[in-house]
């Protein structure tokens, strides 16, 4: 279950837009991506997946919680297959 199925933000960022834009920036090894209205963390997750530093803010406490969970690094150490 993705974050978008838990709480649909009315003005959410389409993941393809964020991913396509971050992938088209050339000549930079690492970017610092700022999302001042991070919502559920789509842009932050796309940036982190590409090795960029990502910072996000939001006035909605639910958005802060959701983006924190969506961008939290999780270790698979100790998991069984």
PDB file of C-alpha atoms in Angstrom:
ATOM      1  CA  UNK A   1       0.000   0.000   0.000  1.00  0.00           C
ATOM      2  CA  UNK A   2       1.522   3.324  -1.044  1.00  0.00           C
ATOM      3  CA  UNK A   3       1.258   6.588   0.847  1.00  0.00           C
ATOM      4  CA  UNK A   4      -1.072   7.955  -1.819  1.00  0.00           C
ATOM      5  CA  UNK A   5      -3.730   5.370  -0.921  1.00  0.00           C
ATOM      6  CA  UNK A   6      -3.711   6.320   2.768  1.00  0.00           C
ATOM      7  CA  UNK A   7      -4.505  10.003   2.326  1.00  0.00           C
ATOM      8  CA  UNK A   8      -4.962  11.542  -1.136  1.00  0.00           C
ATOM      9  CA  UNK A   9      -3.716  15.126  -1.197  1.00  0.00           C
ATOM     10  CA  UNK A  10      -5.908  17.224  -3.535  1.00  0.00           C
ATOM     11  CA  UNK A  11      -2.936  18.939  -5.220  1.00  0.00           C
ATOM     12  CA  UNK A  12      -0.430  16.118  -5.114  1.00  0.00           C
ATOM     13  CA  UNK A  13       2.673  15.988  -7.263  1.00  0.00           C
ATOM     14  CA  UNK A  14       2.594  13.346  -9.973  1.00  0.00           C
ATOM     15  CA  UNK A  15       5.653  11.116  -9.373  1.00  0.00           C
ATOM     16  CA  UNK A  16       6.574  11.103 -13.072  1.00  0.00           C
ATOM     17  CA  UNK A  17       6.967  14.893 -13.100  1.00  0.00           C
ATOM     18  CA  UNK A  18       9.370  14.869 -10.164  1.00  0.00           C
ATOM     19  CA  UNK A  19      11.318  11.868 -11.410  1.00  0.00           C
ATOM     20  CA  UNK A  20      11.606  13.154 -14.993  1.00  0.00           C
ATOM     21  CA  UNK A  21      12.823  16.580 -13.883  1.00  0.00           C
ATOM     22  CA  UNK A  22      15.405  15.271 -11.442  1.00  0.00           C
ATOM     23  CA  UNK A  23      16.718  12.857 -14.041  1.00  0.00           C
ATOM     24  CA  UNK A  24      17.224  15.569 -16.661  1.00  0.00           C
ATOM     25  CA  UNK A  25      19.678  17.695 -14.669  1.00  0.00           C
ATOM     26  CA  UNK A  26      23.156  17.136 -16.045  1.00  0.00           C
ATOM     27  CA  UNK A  27      26.569  18.182 -14.769  1.00  0.00           C
ATOM     28  CA  UNK A  28      25.633  17.916 -11.106  1.00  0.00           C
ATOM     29  CA  UNK A  29      26.690  14.942  -9.024  1.00  0.00           C
ATOM     30  CA  UNK A  30      24.517  15.780  -6.017  1.00  0.00           C
ATOM     31  CA  UNK A  31      21.783  18.362  -5.758  1.00  0.00           C
ATOM     32  CA  UNK A  32      20.051  19.796  -2.725  1.00  0.00           C
ATOM     33  CA  UNK A  33      16.329  19.597  -3.447  1.00  0.00           C
ATOM     34  CA  UNK A  34      13.982  21.809  -1.411  1.00  0.00           C
ATOM     35  CA  UNK A  35      10.248  21.160  -1.397  1.00  0.00           C
ATOM     36  CA  UNK A  36       8.498  23.816   0.741  1.00  0.00           C
ATOM     37  CA  UNK A  37       5.106  22.066   0.442  1.00  0.00           C
ATOM     38  CA  UNK A  38       6.256  18.445   0.549  1.00  0.00           C
ATOM     39  CA  UNK A  39       2.855  16.819   1.068  1.00  0.00           C
ATOM     40  CA  UNK A  40       3.343  13.057   1.139  1.00  0.00           C
ATOM     41  CA  UNK A  41       7.007  13.308   0.103  1.00  0.00           C
ATOM     42  CA  UNK A  42       6.893  12.436  -3.611  1.00  0.00           C
ATOM     43  CA  UNK A  43       9.619  14.899  -4.640  1.00  0.00           C
ATOM     44  CA  UNK A  44      11.718  14.103  -1.551  1.00  0.00           C
ATOM     45  CA  UNK A  45      11.595  10.363  -2.238  1.00  0.00           C
ATOM     46  CA  UNK A  46      12.439  10.861  -5.935  1.00  0.00           C
ATOM     47  CA  UNK A  47      15.426  13.036  -5.006  1.00  0.00           C
ATOM     48  CA  UNK A  48      16.689  10.618  -2.363  1.00  0.00           C
ATOM     49  CA  UNK A  49      16.354   7.669  -4.763  1.00  0.00           C
ATOM     50  CA  UNK A  50      18.743   9.478  -7.100  1.00  0.00           C
ATOM     51  CA  UNK A  51      21.299  10.201  -4.391  1.00  0.00           C
ATOM     52  CA  UNK A  52      20.420  13.865  -3.878  1.00  0.00           C
ATOM     53  CA  UNK A  53      19.978  15.588  -0.528  1.00  0.00           C
ATOM     54  CA  UNK A  54      16.290  16.342   0.028  1.00  0.00           C
ATOM     55  CA  UNK A  55      14.691  18.781   2.456  1.00  0.00           C
ATOM     56  CA  UNK A  56      10.971  19.319   2.802  1.00  0.00           C
ATOM     57  CA  UNK A  57       8.588  21.359   4.903  1.00  0.00           C
ATOM     58  CA  UNK A  58       4.832  21.506   5.258  1.00  0.00           C
ATOM     59  CA  UNK A  59       2.315  23.182   7.562  1.00  0.00           C
ATOM     60  CA  UNK A  60       0.098  20.075   7.608  1.00  0.00           C
ATOM     61  CA  UNK A  61       1.170  17.748  10.451  1.00  0.00           C
ATOM     62  CA  UNK A  62      -0.180  14.722   8.562  1.00  0.00           C
ATOM     63  CA  UNK A  63       1.943  15.658   5.541  1.00  0.00           C
ATOM     64  CA  UNK A  64       5.037  15.942   7.746  1.00  0.00           C
ATOM     65  CA  UNK A  65       4.378  12.509   9.210  1.00  0.00           C
ATOM     66  CA  UNK A  66       3.688  10.901   5.826  1.00  0.00           C
ATOM     67  CA  UNK A  67       6.743  12.417   4.141  1.00  0.00           C
ATOM     68  CA  UNK A  68       8.918  11.402   7.098  1.00  0.00           C
ATOM     69  CA  UNK A  69       7.753   7.810   6.787  1.00  0.00           C
ATOM     70  CA  UNK A  70       8.009   7.800   2.971  1.00  0.00           C
ATOM     71  CA  UNK A  71      11.623   8.996   3.037  1.00  0.00           C
ATOM     72  CA  UNK A  72      12.872   7.029   6.051  1.00  0.00           C
ATOM     73  CA  UNK A  73      15.775   4.755   5.221  1.00  0.00           C
ATOM     74  CA  UNK A  74      14.963   1.188   6.166  1.00  0.00           C
ATOM     75  CA  UNK A  75      17.560  -1.504   6.684  1.00  0.00           C
ATOM     76  CA  UNK A  76      16.720  -4.946   5.400  1.00  0.00           C
ATOM     77  CA  UNK A  77      19.288  -6.440   7.718  1.00  0.00           C
ATOM     78  CA  UNK A  78      17.650  -9.130   9.764  1.00  0.00           C
ATOM     79  CA  UNK A  79      14.857  -9.724   7.256  1.00  0.00           C
ATOM     80  CA  UNK A  80      14.197 -13.215   6.036  1.00  0.00           C
ATOM     81  CA  UNK A  81      13.425 -14.247   2.507  1.00  0.00           C
TER      82      UNK A  81
END
